[in-house]
Amino acid sequence: MLTSMLGVALIYFAANESVVIDPPKKGEIYYEHPTQPYPLRDRGIVVEKPVSEFRYHNVVRQAYDYSCGSAALTTVLNQYLGRQFQERQIMEGLLRFGETDKIVERRGFSLLDMKRLATALGHPSGGFRAEIDDIRTLDHPAIVPIAYGGFKHFVVLKKYQDGHIYVADPALGNISFTESKFLEIWDQNVLFIVFPNGFEPQDGLQLTDYDLRLLDERTINRWAFEVFPVFTAPIENWADKASTLQRVLVTEEDGSQRVINVPTRTYYRK
């Protein structure tokens, strides 16, 4: 009896292991637990997509730290107005139709530059002073200037919903702000809208399930500093100035020695 049971077990094990399993495709996760009663060889397969595919879905990522304006405008033109531009083309257009000298001086684009290019492309546009009530009822995507993380930035306001403002950020992707936080960072309460003018509005900036997840501000702050490490330099310098200096003896490659002051910091979390 025992011999028979062992034989059956060995046959089952051999059959189970002999089934050819194709190598997993990118994004597939295999589960060893059965998903059906008593399968011969059943490994549950769930296809997962990396967060980056959702995070930057329908968002034109800025190519340079100063090109958020061109990336935001490209996002609106492509995802809302159905145009097919590369950010490089929009940057060239902004340089051609915008205030070139000022663009070079400030190393960035302005809403006036965007307006001039939009006009050249056949789209009426305009900047408007607005209030939060205007955002709540807004039926067009809008480019908005914000002052966030110590720098000026342009994002595309997609929609207001349930106390949150959802934006397409050329640097951080699809993120959202609470109403109070957005009012805090909204620069001069300006909305810049590009109108279709005969082009059929597209749904590329409609909210998705990924958009509707809520991120805490600490995560958004961390993303901002990861994308723009240059902006952490002033904070690092402030931390050094506020810290205690410790004298350290350093030996150089040639054998000489010198004393340097090394800042020591105390780190804490609330």
PDB file of C-alpha atoms in Angstrom:
ATOM      1  CA  MET A   1       0.000   0.000   0.000  1.00  0.00           C
ATOM      2  CA  LEU A   2       2.762   2.394   0.975  1.00  0.00           C
ATOM      3  CA  THR A   3       4.646   1.499  -2.184  1.00  0.00           C
ATOM      4  CA  SER A   4       1.568   2.281  -4.313  1.00  0.00           C
ATOM      5  CA  MET A   5       1.071   5.653  -2.640  1.00  0.00           C
ATOM      6  CA  LEU A   6       4.714   6.559  -3.184  1.00  0.00           C
ATOM      7  CA  GLY A   7       4.450   5.523  -6.820  1.00  0.00           C
ATOM      8  CA  VAL A   8       1.365   7.682  -7.386  1.00  0.00           C
ATOM      9  CA  ALA A   9       3.078  10.610  -5.662  1.00  0.00           C
ATOM     10  CA  LEU A  10       6.164  10.246  -7.841  1.00  0.00           C
ATOM     11  CA  ILE A  11       4.067  10.049 -11.016  1.00  0.00           C
ATOM     12  CA  TYR A  12       2.148  13.188  -9.992  1.00  0.00           C
ATOM     13  CA  PHE A  13       5.394  15.002  -9.150  1.00  0.00           C
ATOM     14  CA  ALA A  14       6.984  14.032 -12.486  1.00  0.00           C
ATOM     15  CA  ALA A  15       3.911  15.096 -14.478  1.00  0.00           C
ATOM     16  CA  ASN A  16       3.687  18.297 -12.518  1.00  0.00           C
ATOM     17  CA  GLU A  17       7.305  19.229 -13.192  1.00  0.00           C
ATOM     18  CA  SER A  18       7.280  18.140 -16.830  1.00  0.00           C
ATOM     19  CA  VAL A  19       4.750  20.737 -17.926  1.00  0.00           C
ATOM     20  CA  VAL A  20       6.525  23.405 -19.950  1.00  0.00           C
ATOM     21  CA  ILE A  21       6.140  26.859 -18.442  1.00  0.00           C
ATOM     22  CA  ASP A  22       6.970  29.780 -20.665  1.00  0.00           C
ATOM     23  CA  PRO A  23       9.254  32.384 -19.093  1.00  0.00           C
ATOM     24  CA  PRO A  24       7.256  35.209 -17.518  1.00  0.00           C
ATOM     25  CA  LYS A  25       6.626  38.298 -19.575  1.00  0.00           C
ATOM     26  CA  LYS A  26       7.466  41.750 -18.335  1.00  0.00           C
ATOM     27  CA  GLY A  27       4.991  42.800 -15.684  1.00  0.00           C
ATOM     28  CA  GLU A  28       3.706  39.284 -14.906  1.00  0.00           C
ATOM     29  CA  ILE A  29       3.675  38.025 -11.337  1.00  0.00           C
ATOM     30  CA  TYR A  30       3.333  34.271 -10.737  1.00  0.00           C
ATOM     31  CA  TYR A  31       1.581  32.813  -7.713  1.00  0.00           C
ATOM     32  CA  GLU A  32       2.396  29.245  -6.698  1.00  0.00           C
ATOM     33  CA  HIS A  33      -0.890  28.791  -4.834  1.00  0.00           C
ATOM     34  CA  PRO A  34      -3.573  26.966  -6.833  1.00  0.00           C
ATOM     35  CA  THR A  35      -6.321  29.090  -8.313  1.00  0.00           C
ATOM     36  CA  GLN A  36      -8.502  26.101  -9.268  1.00  0.00           C
ATOM     37  CA  PRO A  37      -9.377  22.873  -7.410  1.00  0.00           C
ATOM     38  CA  TYR A  38      -6.658  20.211  -7.766  1.00  0.00           C
ATOM     39  CA  PRO A  39      -4.975  21.509 -10.910  1.00  0.00           C
ATOM     40  CA  LEU A  40      -2.229  19.515 -12.573  1.00  0.00           C
ATOM     41  CA  ARG A  41      -0.017  22.587 -12.826  1.00  0.00           C
ATOM     42  CA  ASP A  42      -1.765  25.829 -12.240  1.00  0.00           C
ATOM     43  CA  ARG A  43       0.090  28.902 -11.200  1.00  0.00           C
ATOM     44  CA  GLY A  44      -2.041  32.007 -10.994  1.00  0.00           C
ATOM     45  CA  ILE A  45      -0.790  34.788 -13.254  1.00  0.00           C
ATOM     46  CA  VAL A  46      -1.479  38.433 -12.555  1.00  0.00           C
ATOM     47  CA  VAL A  47      -0.154  41.086 -14.918  1.00  0.00           C
ATOM     48  CA  GLU A  48       1.026  44.200 -13.109  1.00  0.00           C
ATOM     49  CA  LYS A  49       2.227  47.426 -14.668  1.00  0.00           C
ATOM     50  CA  PRO A  50       5.016  49.545 -13.177  1.00  0.00           C
ATOM     51  CA  VAL A  51       3.936  52.676 -11.377  1.00  0.00           C
ATOM     52  CA  SER A  52       5.826  54.809 -13.898  1.00  0.00           C
ATOM     53  CA  GLU A  53       3.326  53.856 -16.610  1.00  0.00           C
ATOM     54  CA  PHE A  54       0.521  55.432 -14.584  1.00  0.00           C
ATOM     55  CA  ARG A  55       2.481  58.188 -12.942  1.00  0.00           C
ATOM     56  CA  TYR A  56       3.317  59.860 -16.263  1.00  0.00           C
ATOM     57  CA  HIS A  57       0.265  58.672 -18.207  1.00  0.00           C
ATOM     58  CA  ASN A  58      -0.549  61.344 -20.826  1.00  0.00           C
ATOM     59  CA  VAL A  59       1.942  63.753 -19.278  1.00  0.00           C
ATOM     60  CA  VAL A  60       4.795  65.195 -21.338  1.00  0.00           C
ATOM     61  CA  ARG A  61       7.820  65.041 -19.056  1.00  0.00           C
ATOM     62  CA  GLN A  62       9.984  68.117 -19.158  1.00  0.00           C
ATOM     63  CA  ALA A  63      13.337  67.509 -20.785  1.00  0.00           C
ATOM     64  CA  TYR A  64      15.172  70.190 -18.780  1.00  0.00           C
ATOM     65  CA  ASP A  65      14.793  71.731 -15.349  1.00  0.00           C
ATOM     66  CA  TYR A  66      13.699  75.024 -16.971  1.00  0.00           C
ATOM     67  CA  SER A  67      11.261  73.577 -19.544  1.00  0.00           C
ATOM     68  CA  CYS A  68       8.176  72.948 -17.426  1.00  0.00           C
ATOM     69  CA  GLY A  69       6.321  75.630 -19.428  1.00  0.00           C
ATOM     70  CA  SER A  70       6.944  73.995 -22.790  1.00  0.00           C
ATOM     71  CA  ALA A  71       6.119  70.541 -21.403  1.00  0.00           C
ATOM     72  CA  ALA A  72       2.876  71.785 -19.835  1.00  0.00           C
ATOM     73  CA  LEU A  73       1.815  73.455 -23.080  1.00  0.00           C
ATOM     74  CA  THR A  74       2.685  70.331 -25.071  1.00  0.00           C
ATOM     75  CA  THR A  75       0.592  68.244 -22.668  1.00  0.00           C
ATOM     76  CA  VAL A  76      -2.447  70.487 -23.204  1.00  0.00           C
ATOM     77  CA  LEU A  77      -2.021  70.645 -26.982  1.00  0.00           C
ATOM     78  CA  ASN A  78      -1.635  66.887 -27.356  1.00  0.00           C
ATOM     79  CA  GLN A  79      -3.926  65.438 -24.685  1.00  0.00           C
ATOM     80  CA  TYR A  80      -6.736  68.007 -24.789  1.00  0.00           C
ATOM     81  CA  LEU A  81      -6.603  69.402 -28.335  1.00  0.00           C
ATOM     82  CA  GLY A  82      -5.446  66.283 -30.140  1.00  0.00           C
ATOM     83  CA  ARG A  83      -2.289  67.790 -31.629  1.00  0.00           C
ATOM     84  CA  GLN A  84       0.854  65.722 -32.083  1.00  0.00           C
ATOM     85  CA  PHE A  85       3.854  67.743 -30.943  1.00  0.00           C
ATOM     86  CA  GLN A  86       7.151  66.895 -29.345  1.00  0.00           C
ATOM     87  CA  GLU A  87       8.308  69.139 -26.521  1.00  0.00           C
ATOM     88  CA  ARG A  88      11.327  70.105 -28.618  1.00  0.00           C
ATOM     89  CA  GLN A  89       9.015  71.513 -31.316  1.00  0.00           C
ATOM     90  CA  ILE A  90       7.091  73.559 -28.749  1.00  0.00           C
ATOM     91  CA  MET A  91      10.334  74.864 -27.250  1.00  0.00           C
ATOM     92  CA  GLU A  92      11.476  75.977 -30.706  1.00  0.00           C
ATOM     93  CA  GLY A  93       8.099  77.643 -31.286  1.00  0.00           C
ATOM     94  CA  LEU A  94       8.233  79.459 -27.963  1.00  0.00           C
ATOM     95  CA  LEU A  95      11.717  80.732 -28.776  1.00  0.00           C
ATOM     96  CA  ARG A  96      10.536  81.893 -32.203  1.00  0.00           C
ATOM     97  CA  PHE A  97       7.286  83.602 -31.225  1.00  0.00           C
ATOM     98  CA  GLY A  98       8.044  84.486 -27.600  1.00  0.00           C
ATOM     99  CA  GLU A  99      10.228  87.132 -26.041  1.00  0.00           C
ATOM    100  CA  THR A 100      13.513  85.453 -26.927  1.00  0.00           C
ATOM    101  CA  ASP A 101      15.819  87.773 -24.987  1.00  0.00           C
ATOM    102  CA  LYS A 102      13.755  87.440 -21.814  1.00  0.00           C
ATOM    103  CA  ILE A 103      13.500  83.661 -22.241  1.00  0.00           C
ATOM    104  CA  VAL A 104      17.283  83.407 -22.361  1.00  0.00           C
ATOM    105  CA  GLU A 105      17.664  85.793 -19.425  1.00  0.00           C
ATOM    106  CA  ARG A 106      15.199  84.005 -17.149  1.00  0.00           C
ATOM    107  CA  ARG A 107      16.000  80.528 -18.520  1.00  0.00           C
ATOM    108  CA  GLY A 108      12.334  79.688 -18.810  1.00  0.00           C
ATOM    109  CA  PHE A 109       9.093  80.420 -20.624  1.00  0.00           C
ATOM    110  CA  SER A 110       6.255  82.704 -19.576  1.00  0.00           C
ATOM    111  CA  LEU A 111       2.507  82.606 -20.116  1.00  0.00           C
ATOM    112  CA  LEU A 112       2.903  85.429 -22.644  1.00  0.00           C
ATOM    113  CA  ASP A 113       5.286  83.258 -24.656  1.00  0.00           C
ATOM    114  CA  MET A 114       2.699  80.456 -24.542  1.00  0.00           C
ATOM    115  CA  LYS A 115      -0.067  82.802 -25.654  1.00  0.00           C
ATOM    116  CA  ARG A 116       1.908  83.992 -28.657  1.00  0.00           C
ATOM    117  CA  LEU A 117       2.678  80.445 -29.764  1.00  0.00           C
ATOM    118  CA  ALA A 118      -0.909  79.278 -29.208  1.00  0.00           C
ATOM    119  CA  THR A 119      -2.106  82.148 -31.412  1.00  0.00           C
ATOM    120  CA  ALA A 120       0.371  81.165 -34.109  1.00  0.00           C
ATOM    121  CA  LEU A 121      -0.991  77.606 -33.947  1.00  0.00           C
ATOM    122  CA  GLY A 122      -4.558  78.877 -34.400  1.00  0.00           C
ATOM    123  CA  HIS A 123      -5.795  78.531 -30.828  1.00  0.00           C
ATOM    124  CA  PRO A 124      -7.277  81.446 -28.898  1.00  0.00           C
ATOM    125  CA  SER A 125      -5.897  81.550 -25.374  1.00  0.00           C
ATOM    126  CA  GLY A 126      -5.758  83.779 -22.368  1.00  0.00           C
ATOM    127  CA  GLY A 127      -4.642  84.201 -18.802  1.00  0.00           C
ATOM    128  CA  PHE A 128      -7.299  84.890 -16.191  1.00  0.00           C
ATOM    129  CA  ARG A 129      -7.375  85.836 -12.539  1.00  0.00           C
ATOM    130  CA  ALA A 130      -9.462  83.238 -10.789  1.00  0.00           C
ATOM    131  CA  GLU A 131     -10.736  82.039  -7.439  1.00  0.00           C
ATOM    132  CA  ILE A 132     -11.256  78.562  -6.075  1.00  0.00           C
ATOM    133  CA  ASP A 133     -14.925  78.708  -7.136  1.00  0.00           C
ATOM    134  CA  ASP A 134     -13.771  79.134 -10.733  1.00  0.00           C
ATOM    135  CA  ILE A 135     -11.626  76.009 -10.441  1.00  0.00           C
ATOM    136  CA  ARG A 136     -14.532  74.019  -9.031  1.00  0.00           C
ATOM    137  CA  THR A 137     -16.604  74.733 -12.149  1.00  0.00           C
ATOM    138  CA  LEU A 138     -13.779  74.798 -14.694  1.00  0.00           C
ATOM    139  CA  ASP A 139     -14.570  72.785 -17.838  1.00  0.00           C
ATOM    140  CA  HIS A 140     -11.203  73.236 -19.581  1.00  0.00           C
ATOM    141  CA  PRO A 141      -7.743  72.041 -18.598  1.00  0.00           C
ATOM    142  CA  ALA A 142      -5.629  75.016 -17.596  1.00  0.00           C
ATOM    143  CA  ILE A 143      -1.947  75.735 -17.174  1.00  0.00           C
ATOM    144  CA  VAL A 144      -1.300  77.218 -13.751  1.00  0.00           C
ATOM    145  CA  PRO A 145       1.864  78.678 -12.233  1.00  0.00           C
ATOM    146  CA  ILE A 146       2.732  77.441  -8.765  1.00  0.00           C
ATOM    147  CA  ALA A 147       5.471  78.252  -6.280  1.00  0.00           C
ATOM    148  CA  TYR A 148       6.365  74.941  -4.704  1.00  0.00           C
ATOM    149  CA  GLY A 149       9.396  73.488  -2.965  1.00  0.00           C
ATOM    150  CA  GLY A 150      11.276  76.751  -3.306  1.00  0.00           C
ATOM    151  CA  PHE A 151      10.915  77.185  -7.057  1.00  0.00           C
ATOM    152  CA  LYS A 152       8.476  78.461  -9.696  1.00  0.00           C
ATOM    153  CA  HIS A 153       6.786  75.815 -11.775  1.00  0.00           C
ATOM    154  CA  PHE A 154       4.004  75.231 -14.338  1.00  0.00           C
ATOM    155  CA  VAL A 155       1.518  72.376 -14.069  1.00  0.00           C
ATOM    156  CA  VAL A 156      -1.645  71.440 -15.952  1.00  0.00           C
ATOM    157  CA  LEU A 157      -4.772  71.630 -13.821  1.00  0.00           C
ATOM    158  CA  LYS A 158      -6.985  68.750 -14.895  1.00  0.00           C
ATOM    159  CA  LYS A 159      -9.940  68.830 -12.523  1.00  0.00           C
ATOM    160  CA  TYR A 160     -11.282  69.708  -9.104  1.00  0.00           C
ATOM    161  CA  GLN A 161     -13.044  66.861  -7.325  1.00  0.00           C
ATOM    162  CA  ASP A 162     -14.022  66.222  -3.712  1.00  0.00           C
ATOM    163  CA  GLY A 163     -11.731  68.842  -2.221  1.00  0.00           C
ATOM    164  CA  HIS A 164      -8.679  67.902  -4.294  1.00  0.00           C
ATOM    165  CA  ILE A 165      -7.065  69.534  -7.313  1.00  0.00           C
ATOM    166  CA  TYR A 166      -5.680  66.998  -9.762  1.00  0.00           C
ATOM    167  CA  VAL A 167      -2.790  68.130 -11.932  1.00  0.00           C
ATOM    168  CA  ALA A 168      -0.461  66.816 -14.610  1.00  0.00           C
ATOM    169  CA  ASP A 169       2.972  67.872 -13.425  1.00  0.00           C
ATOM    170  CA  PRO A 170       5.721  67.827 -16.104  1.00  0.00           C
ATOM    171  CA  ALA A 171       8.227  66.853 -13.408  1.00  0.00           C
ATOM    172  CA  LEU A 172       6.304  64.629 -10.971  1.00  0.00           C
ATOM    173  CA  GLY A 173       3.573  63.186 -13.192  1.00  0.00           C
ATOM    174  CA  ASN A 174      -0.068  62.821 -12.177  1.00  0.00           C
ATOM    175  CA  ILE A 175      -0.445  64.108  -8.624  1.00  0.00           C
ATOM    176  CA  SER A 176      -3.029  65.957  -6.569  1.00  0.00           C
ATOM    177  CA  PHE A 177      -3.137  68.651  -3.917  1.00  0.00           C
ATOM    178  CA  THR A 178      -5.666  69.318  -1.231  1.00  0.00           C
ATOM    179  CA  GLU A 179      -7.646  72.488  -1.827  1.00  0.00           C
ATOM    180  CA  SER A 180      -5.910  74.291   1.032  1.00  0.00           C
ATOM    181  CA  LYS A 181      -2.438  73.269  -0.150  1.00  0.00           C
ATOM    182  CA  PHE A 182      -3.161  74.308  -3.717  1.00  0.00           C
ATOM    183  CA  LEU A 183      -4.348  77.731  -2.594  1.00  0.00           C
ATOM    184  CA  GLU A 184      -1.108  78.067  -0.662  1.00  0.00           C
ATOM    185  CA  ILE A 185       1.118  77.382  -3.680  1.00  0.00           C
ATOM    186  CA  TRP A 186      -1.045  78.828  -6.486  1.00  0.00           C
ATOM    187  CA  ASP A 187       0.984  81.727  -7.874  1.00  0.00           C
ATOM    188  CA  GLN A 188      -1.039  84.950  -8.336  1.00  0.00           C
ATOM    189  CA  ASN A 189      -4.266  82.978  -8.835  1.00  0.00           C
ATOM    190  CA  VAL A 190      -3.689  82.765 -12.579  1.00  0.00           C
ATOM    191  CA  LEU A 191      -5.274  80.293 -14.997  1.00  0.00           C
ATOM    192  CA  PHE A 192      -4.028  80.056 -18.580  1.00  0.00           C
ATOM    193  CA  ILE A 193      -6.484  78.349 -20.942  1.00  0.00           C
ATOM    194  CA  VAL A 194      -5.965  77.299 -24.557  1.00  0.00           C
ATOM    195  CA  PHE A 195      -9.297  76.960 -26.367  1.00  0.00           C
ATOM    196  CA  PRO A 196     -10.027  74.318 -29.058  1.00  0.00           C
ATOM    197  CA  ASN A 197     -11.146  76.694 -31.850  1.00  0.00           C
ATOM    198  CA  GLY A 198     -12.553  73.971 -34.071  1.00  0.00           C
ATOM    199  CA  PHE A 199     -10.452  71.094 -32.724  1.00  0.00           C
ATOM    200  CA  GLU A 200     -12.421  68.302 -31.080  1.00  0.00           C
ATOM    201  CA  PRO A 201     -11.575  68.198 -27.352  1.00  0.00           C
ATOM    202  CA  GLN A 202      -9.924  64.926 -26.364  1.00  0.00           C
ATOM    203  CA  ASP A 203     -10.221  63.008 -23.089  1.00  0.00           C
ATOM    204  CA  GLY A 204      -6.502  62.504 -22.500  1.00  0.00           C
ATOM    205  CA  LEU A 205      -6.611  64.567 -19.312  1.00  0.00           C
ATOM    206  CA  GLN A 206      -9.637  62.869 -17.772  1.00  0.00           C
ATOM    207  CA  LEU A 207      -9.125  61.426 -14.299  1.00  0.00           C
ATOM    208  CA  THR A 208      -8.177  57.769 -14.022  1.00  0.00           C
ATOM    209  CA  ASP A 209      -8.241  55.341 -11.101  1.00  0.00           C
ATOM    210  CA  TYR A 210      -4.555  56.086 -10.568  1.00  0.00           C
ATOM    211  CA  ASP A 211      -5.329  59.802 -10.271  1.00  0.00           C
ATOM    212  CA  LEU A 212      -7.968  59.190  -7.638  1.00  0.00           C
ATOM    213  CA  ARG A 213      -5.538  57.660  -5.175  1.00  0.00           C
ATOM    214  CA  LEU A 214      -4.470  60.232  -2.602  1.00  0.00           C
ATOM    215  CA  LEU A 215      -0.836  60.974  -1.806  1.00  0.00           C
ATOM    216  CA  ASP A 216       0.332  62.618   1.363  1.00  0.00           C
ATOM    217  CA  GLU A 217       2.347  65.808   1.035  1.00  0.00           C
ATOM    218  CA  ARG A 218       5.499  64.175   2.427  1.00  0.00           C
ATOM    219  CA  THR A 219       5.579  61.820  -0.570  1.00  0.00           C
ATOM    220  CA  ILE A 220       5.077  64.670  -3.044  1.00  0.00           C
ATOM    221  CA  ASN A 221       7.825  66.662  -1.345  1.00  0.00           C
ATOM    222  CA  ARG A 222      10.187  63.706  -1.592  1.00  0.00           C
ATOM    223  CA  TRP A 223       9.418  63.297  -5.296  1.00  0.00           C
ATOM    224  CA  ALA A 224      10.066  66.987  -5.902  1.00  0.00           C
ATOM    225  CA  PHE A 225      13.494  66.852  -4.299  1.00  0.00           C
ATOM    226  CA  GLU A 226      14.369  63.609  -6.087  1.00  0.00           C
ATOM    227  CA  VAL A 227      13.521  65.131  -9.464  1.00  0.00           C
ATOM    228  CA  PHE A 228      15.148  68.490  -8.724  1.00  0.00           C
ATOM    229  CA  PRO A 229      18.120  67.770  -6.446  1.00  0.00           C
ATOM    230  CA  VAL A 230      19.509  71.217  -7.280  1.00  0.00           C
ATOM    231  CA  PHE A 231      16.851  72.739  -5.052  1.00  0.00           C
ATOM    232  CA  THR A 232      18.037  70.780  -2.036  1.00  0.00           C
ATOM    233  CA  ALA A 233      21.401  72.581  -2.063  1.00  0.00           C
ATOM    234  CA  PRO A 234      20.159  75.680  -0.154  1.00  0.00           C
ATOM    235  CA  ILE A 235      18.515  73.442   2.448  1.00  0.00           C
ATOM    236  CA  GLU A 236      21.737  71.461   2.831  1.00  0.00           C
ATOM    237  CA  ASN A 237      23.671  74.701   3.299  1.00  0.00           C
ATOM    238  CA  TRP A 238      21.185  75.958   5.907  1.00  0.00           C
ATOM    239  CA  ALA A 239      21.467  72.655   7.769  1.00  0.00           C
ATOM    240  CA  ASP A 240      25.252  72.931   7.730  1.00  0.00           C
ATOM    241  CA  LYS A 241      25.168  76.465   9.109  1.00  0.00           C
ATOM    242  CA  ALA A 242      22.817  75.451  11.897  1.00  0.00           C
ATOM    243  CA  SER A 243      24.808  72.391  12.880  1.00  0.00           C
ATOM    244  CA  THR A 244      27.727  71.911  15.263  1.00  0.00           C
ATOM    245  CA  LEU A 245      31.174  71.855  13.684  1.00  0.00           C
ATOM    246  CA  GLN A 246      33.555  69.060  14.561  1.00  0.00           C
ATOM    247  CA  ARG A 247      37.272  69.366  13.812  1.00  0.00           C
ATOM    248  CA  VAL A 248      38.640  66.331  11.934  1.00  0.00           C
ATOM    249  CA  LEU A 249      42.247  65.532  10.999  1.00  0.00           C
ATOM    250  CA  VAL A 250      42.452  64.500   7.316  1.00  0.00           C
ATOM    251  CA  THR A 251      45.452  62.792   5.686  1.00  0.00           C
ATOM    252  CA  GLU A 252      46.005  63.707   2.032  1.00  0.00           C
ATOM    253  CA  GLU A 253      47.342  61.353  -0.672  1.00  0.00           C
ATOM    254  CA  ASP A 254      50.809  62.901  -0.429  1.00  0.00           C
ATOM    255  CA  GLY A 255      50.945  62.155   3.297  1.00  0.00           C
ATOM    256  CA  SER A 256      50.329  65.713   4.460  1.00  0.00           C
ATOM    257  CA  GLN A 257      47.681  66.359   7.069  1.00  0.00           C
ATOM    258  CA  ARG A 258      45.197  69.147   7.585  1.00  0.00           C
ATOM    259  CA  VAL A 259      42.294  69.943   9.875  1.00  0.00           C
ATOM    260  CA  ILE A 260      38.809  70.515   8.435  1.00  0.00           C
ATOM    261  CA  ASN A 261      35.509  71.443  10.056  1.00  0.00           C
ATOM    262  CA  VAL A 262      32.784  68.840   9.466  1.00  0.00           C
ATOM    263  CA  PRO A 263      29.162  69.866  10.214  1.00  0.00           C
ATOM    264  CA  THR A 264      27.243  67.393  12.348  1.00  0.00           C
ATOM    265  CA  ARG A 265      23.470  67.397  12.234  1.00  0.00           C
ATOM    266  CA  THR A 266      20.663  66.038  14.351  1.00  0.00           C
ATOM    267  CA  TYR A 267      17.949  64.381  12.301  1.00  0.00           C
ATOM    268  CA  TYR A 268      14.435  63.929  13.559  1.00  0.00           C
ATOM    269  CA  ARG A 269      10.963  63.212  12.291  1.00  0.00           C
ATOM    270  CA  LYS A 270       7.724  64.536  13.671  1.00  0.00           C
TER     271      LYS A 270
END
